[in-house]
């Protein structure tokens, strides 16, 4: 089946089998490998992308379902060579060790901060509860999101 | 994990969708949020030759009060419930429930209709809707019908829906003044199914007597369970600690759990007693605040 979708502002077209998962379209067909596959069982959130602005697990969606839709992947965060405040936050606060969960953490946090610009620590912990990290113990990830929230509030 | 091959259909209207289902029969599965169906297909626990995606049908995502009911369109996402002021302020039982289903990312896709139509006794909305005395609206080739939630769950992963029917709306009677509800779930971690969970909805009369009570149990039987004897024990009584304890005992009796990796049956039965106590206390607190 023919699918047409916009990822990070760029139009893409592909001929896919209906059973192709969105994450495989993104990674294997379109070669946007920033989006990761962690568990492949809807648990870990490493494959999180934004579908029409909502953070979803791209391993639990068929590519055909995204036809005609706007998507954003981790590659879309950087603008004109400038990192997104969340990416800056993860660097400044050491919000990653192995980095495997990071693309998912970033995408979940982008959508979350859009809706909740002044979150409490508890809000952040709930928001990322569908994203698993096995390295950090989450403390620095929470700090990274707080860092970005403050930067975004400051008009950065 | 790659699902088996299937033919994908994306009807644009209910009529088109039900006609497709009538034609395809048992070979078709309806794709709503897909957060249960797609994992099952990836594990090849189910391999439907046809998938009918209803997400392209307009007008099935809404939340509104009309004609004495809260009307929830089948494609309303769990996160829409969470963000709804109407749900937060007037339907605390549903607000509790939508916060503990799976995880926030799954809730961005998962639908209320799908949570019911999947017929999984481990899902959370079935118990909530049993406690609220909801109705399900189904549309099929023969037209529209309303199914009381109490007769909707016919077996494990089985519902009263005919093969050509689509669940289009859930109707929850608008609770009268003096009503309150709560959903209390024990889960090992975020995203897991409940070890057990209890939904409770109560209405208090001006005198403080319990006018009506609804109690639903999650994941302690082959279907979602309505704890009818526990409900009856509260009706017409002042809901003091003794009455709550008796209702909780009867709710535990209604549970039919089995041993599994989440715990032995005996533990789960006692868990239902404890969770019923907590759900009723919270529901009563909220009902009292709304009198």
Short mmCIF file of C-alpha atoms in Angstrom, two decimals:
data_model
loop_
_atom_site.label_atom_id
_atom_site.label_comp_id
_atom_site.label_asym_id
_atom_site.label_seq_id
_atom_site.Cartn_x
_atom_site.Cartn_y
_atom_site.Cartn_z
CA UNK A 1 0.00 0.00 0.00
CA UNK A 2 1.08 3.54 -0.74
CA UNK A 3 1.62 5.74 2.32
CA UNK A 4 2.38 9.44 2.33
CA UNK A 5 3.39 11.17 5.49
CA UNK A 6 5.24 14.23 6.71
CA UNK A 7 8.12 13.66 9.09
CA UNK A 8 9.92 16.65 10.63
CA UNK A 9 8.35 18.86 7.97
CA UNK A 10 9.54 16.71 5.08
CA UNK A 11 7.15 14.73 2.88
CA UNK A 12 7.84 11.02 2.44
CA UNK A 13 6.21 8.34 0.33
CA UNK A 14 6.64 4.60 0.47
CA UNK A 15 5.01 1.44 -0.77
CA UNK A 16 4.55 -0.79 2.27
CA UNK A 17 2.88 -3.96 3.43
CA UNK A 18 -0.02 -3.22 5.80
CA UNK A 19 1.71 -5.22 8.51
CA UNK A 20 4.79 -2.98 8.49
CA UNK A 21 5.10 -1.26 11.85
CA UNK A 22 5.56 2.49 11.89
CA UNK A 23 8.93 2.18 13.63
CA UNK A 24 10.19 -0.06 10.82
CA UNK A 25 9.03 2.43 8.20
CA UNK A 26 10.87 5.19 10.04
CA UNK A 27 14.08 3.25 10.65
CA UNK A 28 14.42 0.69 7.87
CA UNK A 29 12.64 2.31 4.94
CA UNK A 30 13.24 6.02 5.55
CA UNK A 31 16.55 5.44 7.40
CA UNK A 32 15.74 7.81 10.25
CA UNK A 33 17.57 5.70 12.82
CA UNK A 34 17.38 8.14 15.73
CA UNK A 35 14.15 6.43 16.79
CA UNK A 36 15.09 3.26 18.66
CA UNK A 37 13.50 -0.15 19.10
CA UNK A 38 13.93 -1.32 22.66
CA UNK A 39 11.51 -3.99 23.80
CA UNK A 40 9.27 -4.25 20.73
CA UNK A 41 6.44 -5.12 23.16
CA UNK A 42 4.87 -1.71 23.95
CA UNK A 43 6.66 -1.43 27.27
CA UNK A 44 9.84 0.62 26.99
CA UNK A 45 9.01 3.74 24.97
CA UNK A 46 12.38 3.93 23.15
CA UNK A 47 10.42 4.12 19.88
CA UNK A 48 8.33 7.14 20.94
CA UNK A 49 7.52 9.61 18.16
CA UNK A 50 4.97 12.40 17.88
CA UNK A 51 1.90 11.61 15.78
CA UNK A 52 -0.07 14.82 15.21
CA UNK A 53 1.65 16.19 18.31
CA UNK A 54 0.87 13.23 20.56
CA UNK A 55 3.61 11.00 21.91
CA UNK A 56 2.96 7.41 20.81
CA UNK A 57 4.88 4.15 20.68
CA UNK A 58 5.75 3.64 17.02
CA UNK A 59 6.19 -0.12 17.54
CA UNK A 60 2.47 -0.31 18.30
CA UNK A 61 1.11 1.37 15.21
CA UNK A 62 1.03 0.22 11.62
CA UNK A 63 2.74 2.50 9.12
CA UNK A 64 -0.50 2.66 7.10
CA UNK A 65 -2.22 4.26 10.09
CA UNK A 66 0.16 7.21 9.85
CA UNK A 67 -0.62 7.90 6.20
CA UNK A 68 -1.58 11.52 5.64
CA UNK A 69 -0.37 12.46 9.12
CA UNK A 70 2.28 14.76 10.56
CA UNK A 71 5.05 13.06 12.51
CA UNK A 72 8.04 14.24 14.43
CA UNK A 73 11.03 12.13 15.36
CA UNK A 74 14.09 12.95 17.44
CA UNK A 75 15.84 14.18 14.29
CA UNK A 76 13.31 17.02 14.15
CA UNK A 77 14.33 18.55 17.47
CA UNK A 78 17.47 20.30 16.33
CA UNK A 79 16.73 23.45 14.33
CA UNK A 80 19.35 25.15 12.12
CA UNK A 81 22.22 23.54 13.97
CA UNK A 82 20.82 24.57 17.34
CA UNK A 83 19.86 21.86 19.82
CA UNK A 84 16.41 21.90 21.38
CA UNK A 85 16.36 23.06 25.03
CA UNK A 86 15.51 19.47 26.01
CA UNK A 87 18.62 18.17 24.26
CA UNK A 88 20.64 20.89 26.01
CA UNK A 89 19.02 19.86 29.28
CA UNK A 90 19.93 16.19 28.86
CA UNK A 91 23.53 17.22 28.18
CA UNK A 92 23.77 19.72 31.03
CA UNK A 93 22.18 17.44 33.63
CA UNK A 94 23.71 14.15 32.45
CA UNK A 95 20.25 12.82 31.62
CA UNK A 96 21.69 9.80 29.82
CA UNK A 97 24.33 7.15 30.16
CA UNK A 98 23.99 4.55 27.40
CA UNK A 99 21.57 6.80 25.53
CA UNK A 100 19.29 4.06 24.28
CA UNK A 101 16.11 5.42 25.89
CA UNK A 102 17.00 9.05 25.16
CA UNK A 103 15.16 9.57 21.85
CA UNK A 104 11.97 8.30 23.47
CA UNK A 105 12.51 10.33 26.62
CA UNK A 106 13.04 13.45 24.51
CA UNK A 107 9.93 12.95 22.38
CA UNK A 108 7.70 12.21 25.36
CA UNK A 109 9.08 15.28 27.12
CA UNK A 110 8.61 17.58 24.12
CA UNK A 111 4.89 16.77 23.92
CA UNK A 112 4.57 16.94 27.69
CA UNK A 113 6.18 20.38 28.07
CA UNK A 114 3.95 21.74 25.29
CA UNK A 115 0.93 21.00 27.46
CA UNK A 116 2.53 21.46 30.88
CA UNK A 117 5.07 24.27 30.69
CA UNK A 118 5.49 24.48 34.48
CA UNK A 119 5.46 20.87 35.67
CA UNK A 120 6.16 19.63 39.18
CA UNK A 121 8.68 16.84 39.69
CA UNK A 122 5.76 14.48 40.24
CA UNK A 123 4.14 15.56 36.96
CA UNK A 124 7.39 14.84 35.11
CA UNK A 125 7.79 11.42 36.72
CA UNK A 126 4.23 10.49 35.74
CA UNK A 127 4.73 11.81 32.20
CA UNK A 128 7.79 9.63 31.59
CA UNK A 129 6.33 6.57 33.31
CA UNK A 130 5.90 4.87 29.93
CA UNK A 131 9.59 5.31 29.09
CA UNK A 132 12.04 2.93 30.70
CA UNK A 133 15.64 3.80 31.49
CA UNK A 134 17.94 1.14 32.92
CA UNK A 135 20.95 3.39 33.56
CA UNK A 136 20.12 6.65 35.25
CA UNK A 137 17.58 5.81 37.92
CA UNK A 138 15.62 8.71 36.33
CA UNK A 139 16.95 11.36 38.71
CA UNK A 140 18.99 13.17 36.08
CA UNK A 141 16.32 12.71 33.43
CA UNK A 142 13.87 14.55 35.67
CA UNK A 143 16.47 17.28 36.21
CA UNK A 144 17.03 17.50 32.45
CA UNK A 145 13.31 18.04 31.83
CA UNK A 146 13.21 20.65 34.59
CA UNK A 147 16.23 22.34 33.00
CA UNK A 148 14.42 22.48 29.65
CA UNK A 149 11.18 23.68 31.22
CA UNK A 150 13.04 26.57 32.84
CA UNK A 151 14.85 27.40 29.60
CA UNK A 152 11.61 27.34 27.59
CA UNK A 153 9.93 29.55 30.19
CA UNK A 154 12.83 31.97 29.91
CA UNK A 155 12.13 32.26 26.19
CA UNK A 156 15.26 30.36 25.23
CA UNK B 1 8.13 -9.20 16.06
CA UNK B 2 6.28 -9.09 12.79
CA UNK B 3 2.52 -9.73 12.57
CA UNK B 4 1.17 -12.13 9.97
CA UNK B 5 0.14 -10.50 6.70
CA UNK B 6 -3.37 -9.06 6.53
CA UNK B 7 -5.52 -6.93 4.26
CA UNK B 8 -6.01 -3.41 5.57
CA UNK B 9 -9.34 -1.61 5.23
CA UNK B 10 -9.94 2.00 6.21
CA UNK B 11 -13.66 2.72 5.82
CA UNK B 12 -14.75 6.38 5.92
CA UNK B 13 -18.21 5.82 7.37
CA UNK B 14 -19.98 3.54 9.83
CA UNK B 15 -22.18 2.17 7.07
CA UNK B 16 -19.15 1.26 5.01
CA UNK B 17 -17.46 -0.27 8.06
CA UNK B 18 -20.40 -2.45 9.10
CA UNK B 19 -20.93 -3.59 5.50
CA UNK B 20 -17.28 -4.62 5.38
CA UNK B 21 -17.60 -6.49 8.68
CA UNK B 22 -20.74 -8.25 7.45
CA UNK B 23 -18.91 -9.35 4.32
CA UNK B 24 -15.67 -10.39 6.03
CA UNK B 25 -17.30 -12.11 9.02
CA UNK B 26 -15.05 -13.72 11.61
CA UNK B 27 -11.95 -13.01 9.50
CA UNK B 28 -12.00 -9.33 10.39
CA UNK B 29 -10.82 -7.48 13.48
CA UNK B 30 -11.72 -3.88 14.21
CA UNK B 31 -8.68 -1.66 14.82
CA UNK B 32 -9.41 1.20 17.19
CA UNK B 33 -6.49 2.40 19.39
CA UNK B 34 -4.71 -0.84 18.59
CA UNK B 35 -2.85 -0.94 21.88
CA UNK B 36 -4.17 -4.43 22.69
CA UNK B 37 -4.74 -5.73 19.15
CA UNK B 38 -1.34 -4.86 17.67
CA UNK B 39 0.69 -6.45 20.51
CA UNK B 40 -1.46 -9.58 20.16
CA UNK B 41 -0.87 -9.60 16.40
CA UNK B 42 2.87 -9.12 16.89
CA UNK B 43 2.93 -12.10 19.25
CA UNK B 44 0.76 -13.93 16.69
CA UNK B 45 -1.72 -14.77 19.41
CA UNK B 46 -4.17 -13.52 16.84
CA UNK B 47 -3.65 -13.29 13.07
CA UNK B 48 -6.79 -11.82 11.49
CA UNK B 49 -6.73 -11.94 7.69
CA UNK B 50 -8.52 -8.57 7.61
CA UNK B 51 -8.09 -5.47 9.76
CA UNK B 52 -10.80 -2.82 9.63
CA UNK B 53 -9.34 0.48 10.88
CA UNK B 54 -12.18 2.68 12.16
CA UNK B 55 -9.96 5.67 12.99
CA UNK B 56 -10.84 7.39 9.73
CA UNK B 57 -14.56 7.53 10.62
CA UNK B 58 -15.42 11.07 11.60
CA UNK B 59 -17.51 11.94 14.63
CA UNK B 60 -16.67 9.02 16.93
CA UNK B 61 -14.44 10.96 19.34
CA UNK B 62 -16.39 13.10 21.81
CA UNK B 63 -17.26 13.55 25.46
CA UNK B 64 -20.50 15.29 26.33
CA UNK B 65 -23.48 15.24 28.64
CA UNK B 66 -26.80 14.95 26.82
CA UNK B 67 -30.23 13.45 27.54
CA UNK B 68 -29.25 12.40 31.06
CA UNK B 69 -26.13 10.55 29.97
CA UNK B 70 -22.44 11.16 29.76
CA UNK B 71 -21.85 10.11 26.16
CA UNK B 72 -18.38 8.90 25.28
CA UNK B 73 -17.64 8.37 21.59
CA UNK B 74 -15.92 5.05 20.99
CA UNK B 75 -12.76 6.65 19.54
CA UNK B 76 -12.23 8.93 22.54
CA UNK B 77 -8.66 8.35 23.69
CA UNK B 78 -7.86 7.60 27.30
CA UNK B 79 -5.73 10.74 27.44
CA UNK B 80 -8.79 12.77 26.34
CA UNK B 81 -10.62 11.55 29.44
CA UNK B 82 -7.64 12.49 31.57
CA UNK B 83 -7.56 16.03 30.17
CA UNK B 84 -11.34 16.59 30.31
CA UNK B 85 -12.58 19.07 32.88
CA UNK B 86 -16.01 17.39 32.70
CA UNK B 87 -14.54 14.01 33.63
CA UNK B 88 -12.25 15.41 36.31
CA UNK B 89 -14.98 17.32 38.09
CA UNK B 90 -18.05 15.11 37.59
CA UNK B 91 -16.83 11.56 37.02
CA UNK B 92 -14.04 10.89 39.54
CA UNK B 93 -14.35 7.13 39.04
CA UNK B 94 -13.57 7.50 35.33
CA UNK B 95 -10.84 10.02 36.05
CA UNK B 96 -9.16 7.59 38.47
CA UNK B 97 -9.47 4.82 35.89
CA UNK B 98 -8.00 6.64 32.90
CA UNK B 99 -4.92 7.56 34.93
CA UNK B 100 -3.93 3.96 35.66
CA UNK B 101 -4.56 2.30 32.30
CA UNK B 102 -1.25 1.15 30.79
CA UNK B 103 1.08 4.19 30.54
CA UNK B 104 0.76 7.77 29.23
CA UNK B 105 2.02 6.91 25.73
CA UNK B 106 -0.36 3.98 25.33
CA UNK B 107 -3.19 6.20 26.62
CA UNK B 108 -2.54 8.66 23.79
CA UNK B 109 -3.70 5.97 21.34
CA UNK B 110 -5.88 3.62 23.40
CA UNK B 111 -9.63 4.23 23.20
CA UNK B 112 -12.40 3.81 25.74
CA UNK B 113 -14.45 1.85 23.21
CA UNK B 114 -11.59 -0.52 22.51
CA UNK B 115 -10.94 -1.07 26.19
CA UNK B 116 -14.50 -2.43 26.46
CA UNK B 117 -14.90 -4.17 23.09
CA UNK B 118 -11.68 -6.13 23.59
CA UNK B 119 -13.51 -8.02 26.35
CA UNK B 120 -10.36 -8.50 28.41
CA UNK B 121 -11.24 -9.08 32.09
CA UNK B 122 -7.88 -7.45 32.95
CA UNK B 123 -8.84 -4.15 31.31
CA UNK B 124 -9.85 -1.34 33.63
CA UNK B 125 -12.88 0.34 32.02
CA UNK B 126 -15.13 -2.73 32.20
CA UNK B 127 -15.23 -2.71 36.02
CA UNK B 128 -15.66 1.07 36.03
CA UNK B 129 -18.58 0.88 33.60
CA UNK B 130 -20.18 -1.96 35.59
CA UNK B 131 -20.02 0.18 38.73
CA UNK B 132 -21.53 3.14 36.82
CA UNK B 133 -24.33 1.09 35.26
CA UNK B 134 -23.35 2.17 31.74
CA UNK B 135 -24.82 1.14 28.39
CA UNK B 136 -22.96 0.37 25.22
CA UNK B 137 -24.30 1.53 21.85
CA UNK B 138 -23.60 -0.85 18.98
CA UNK B 139 -24.24 -0.19 15.29
CA UNK B 140 -24.51 -3.03 12.78
CA UNK B 141 -26.23 -4.05 9.61
CA UNK B 142 -29.57 -4.26 11.41
CA UNK B 143 -29.24 -0.77 12.88
CA UNK B 144 -28.44 0.52 16.32
CA UNK B 145 -29.02 -1.13 19.67
CA UNK B 146 -28.14 -0.43 23.28
CA UNK B 147 -26.62 -3.14 25.41
CA UNK B 148 -26.59 -2.84 29.21
CA UNK B 149 -23.01 -3.25 30.36
CA UNK B 150 -24.09 -6.01 32.76
CA UNK B 151 -24.87 -8.27 29.79
CA UNK B 152 -22.02 -7.08 27.54
CA UNK B 153 -19.17 -9.30 28.72
CA UNK B 154 -20.10 -12.84 27.77
CA UNK B 155 -16.76 -14.64 28.25
CA UNK B 156 -13.01 -14.15 28.20
CA UNK B 157 -12.35 -11.79 25.27
CA UNK B 158 -15.97 -12.23 24.23
CA UNK B 159 -18.70 -9.63 24.16
CA UNK B 160 -22.33 -9.37 23.11
CA UNK B 161 -21.26 -7.59 19.89
CA UNK B 162 -22.28 -9.37 16.68
CA UNK B 163 -19.51 -9.87 14.09
CA UNK B 164 -20.89 -7.00 11.98
CA UNK B 165 -21.40 -4.62 14.91
CA UNK B 166 -19.19 -1.75 16.00
CA UNK B 167 -19.27 -0.24 19.45
CA UNK B 168 -19.92 3.44 18.76
CA UNK B 169 -20.71 5.03 22.10
CA UNK B 170 -20.72 4.42 25.84
CA UNK B 171 -23.52 5.99 27.86
CA UNK B 172 -23.07 6.59 31.56
CA UNK B 173 -26.13 7.82 33.46
CA UNK B 174 -25.41 11.30 34.82
CA UNK B 175 -24.95 10.70 38.57
CA UNK B 176 -27.42 12.54 40.82
CA UNK B 177 -26.27 14.92 43.57
CA UNK B 178 -24.63 13.07 46.44
CA UNK B 179 -22.76 10.68 44.13
CA UNK B 180 -19.11 9.78 44.15
CA UNK B 181 -16.86 7.08 42.80
CA UNK B 182 -13.33 5.77 42.92
CA UNK B 183 -11.12 3.23 41.17
CA UNK B 184 -8.35 1.60 43.15
CA UNK B 185 -5.85 -0.58 41.32
CA UNK B 186 -2.97 -2.66 42.58
CA UNK B 187 -0.36 -3.03 39.87
CA UNK B 188 3.20 -4.29 40.13
CA UNK B 189 4.50 -1.47 37.96
CA UNK B 190 3.22 1.18 35.56
CA UNK B 191 1.81 -0.47 32.46
CA UNK B 192 1.08 -3.84 34.01
CA UNK B 193 -2.40 -5.27 34.21
CA UNK B 194 -4.00 -5.13 37.65
CA UNK B 195 -3.17 -7.78 40.21
CA UNK B 196 -6.70 -6.78 41.16
CA UNK B 197 -8.65 -3.53 40.99
CA UNK B 198 -12.00 -2.33 42.28
CA UNK B 199 -14.38 0.32 40.95
CA UNK B 200 -16.98 1.74 43.32
CA UNK B 201 -19.77 4.24 42.70
CA UNK B 202 -22.20 5.34 45.43
CA UNK B 203 -25.08 7.76 45.79
CA UNK B 204 -26.04 9.09 49.19
CA UNK B 205 -29.53 10.34 50.07
CA UNK B 206 -29.93 13.58 52.00
CA UNK B 207 -30.38 11.44 55.13
CA UNK B 208 -26.92 9.96 54.62
CA UNK B 209 -28.31 6.56 53.70
CA UNK B 210 -26.73 4.81 50.71
CA UNK B 211 -29.30 5.07 47.92
CA UNK B 212 -27.37 3.06 45.34
CA UNK B 213 -24.01 1.38 45.01
CA UNK B 214 -22.11 -0.09 42.07
CA UNK B 215 -19.04 -2.28 42.50
CA UNK B 216 -16.97 -3.73 39.65
CA UNK B 217 -13.92 -6.01 39.88
CA UNK B 218 -10.96 -6.14 37.49
CA UNK B 219 -8.86 -9.19 36.61
CA UNK B 220 -10.21 -11.60 39.18
CA UNK B 221 -12.26 -13.85 36.91
CA UNK B 222 -12.89 -14.93 33.33
CA UNK B 223 -14.93 -11.78 32.77
CA UNK B 224 -15.14 -8.43 34.55
CA UNK B 225 -17.27 -9.06 37.64
CA UNK B 226 -20.13 -7.04 39.11
CA UNK B 227 -20.21 -7.63 42.87
CA UNK B 228 -24.02 -7.56 43.06
CA UNK B 229 -24.36 -8.95 46.59
CA UNK B 230 -21.90 -6.39 47.91
CA UNK B 231 -23.89 -3.66 46.16
CA UNK B 232 -27.16 -4.92 47.65
CA UNK B 233 -25.63 -5.05 51.13
CA UNK B 234 -24.97 -1.31 51.04
CA UNK B 235 -28.29 -0.20 49.61
CA UNK B 236 -30.59 1.44 52.15
CA UNK B 237 -27.90 1.37 54.84
CA UNK B 238 -25.87 4.04 56.49
CA UNK B 239 -22.44 3.35 55.00
CA UNK B 240 -20.42 3.15 58.21
CA UNK B 241 -17.24 1.11 58.65
CA UNK B 242 -19.22 -2.03 59.52
CA UNK B 243 -21.29 -1.75 56.33
CA UNK B 244 -18.16 -1.11 54.25
CA UNK B 245 -16.46 -4.15 55.79
CA UNK B 246 -19.46 -6.36 55.02
CA UNK B 247 -19.63 -5.13 51.41
CA UNK B 248 -15.88 -5.69 51.05
CA UNK B 249 -16.25 -9.23 52.38
CA UNK B 250 -19.01 -9.95 49.84
CA UNK B 251 -16.97 -8.41 47.01
CA UNK B 252 -14.07 -10.73 47.88
CA UNK B 253 -16.52 -13.63 47.80
CA UNK B 254 -17.63 -12.62 44.30
CA UNK B 255 -14.04 -12.64 43.02
CA UNK B 256 -12.91 -15.79 41.21
CA UNK B 257 -9.19 -15.26 40.78
CA UNK B 258 -6.66 -17.89 39.77
CA UNK B 259 -3.03 -18.33 40.77
CA UNK B 260 -0.64 -16.67 38.37
CA UNK B 261 2.62 -14.73 38.33
CA UNK B 262 0.87 -11.80 40.01
CA UNK B 263 0.02 -13.88 43.08
CA UNK B 264 -1.97 -16.79 44.47
CA UNK B 265 -5.77 -16.78 44.32
CA UNK B 266 -6.12 -16.55 48.09
CA UNK B 267 -4.01 -13.38 48.16
CA UNK B 268 -5.99 -11.82 45.32
CA UNK B 269 -9.30 -12.53 47.03
CA UNK B 270 -8.11 -10.75 50.16
CA UNK B 271 -6.72 -7.97 47.99
CA UNK B 272 -10.23 -7.46 46.55
CA UNK B 273 -11.53 -7.09 50.12
CA UNK B 274 -8.89 -4.46 50.94
CA UNK B 275 -9.27 -2.57 47.64
CA UNK B 276 -13.08 -2.57 47.94
CA UNK B 277 -12.74 -1.04 51.40
CA UNK B 278 -10.45 1.67 50.05
CA UNK B 279 -12.54 2.33 46.94
CA UNK B 280 -15.76 2.61 48.97
CA UNK B 281 -14.18 4.94 51.54
CA UNK B 282 -12.90 7.22 48.79
CA UNK B 283 -16.18 7.08 46.86
CA UNK B 284 -18.13 7.95 50.01
CA UNK B 285 -15.81 10.85 50.79
CA UNK B 286 -16.39 12.23 47.32
CA UNK B 287 -20.14 11.62 47.49
CA UNK B 288 -20.31 13.45 50.81
CA UNK B 289 -18.47 16.40 49.30
CA UNK B 290 -21.07 16.59 46.52
CA UNK B 291 -24.19 16.43 48.63
#
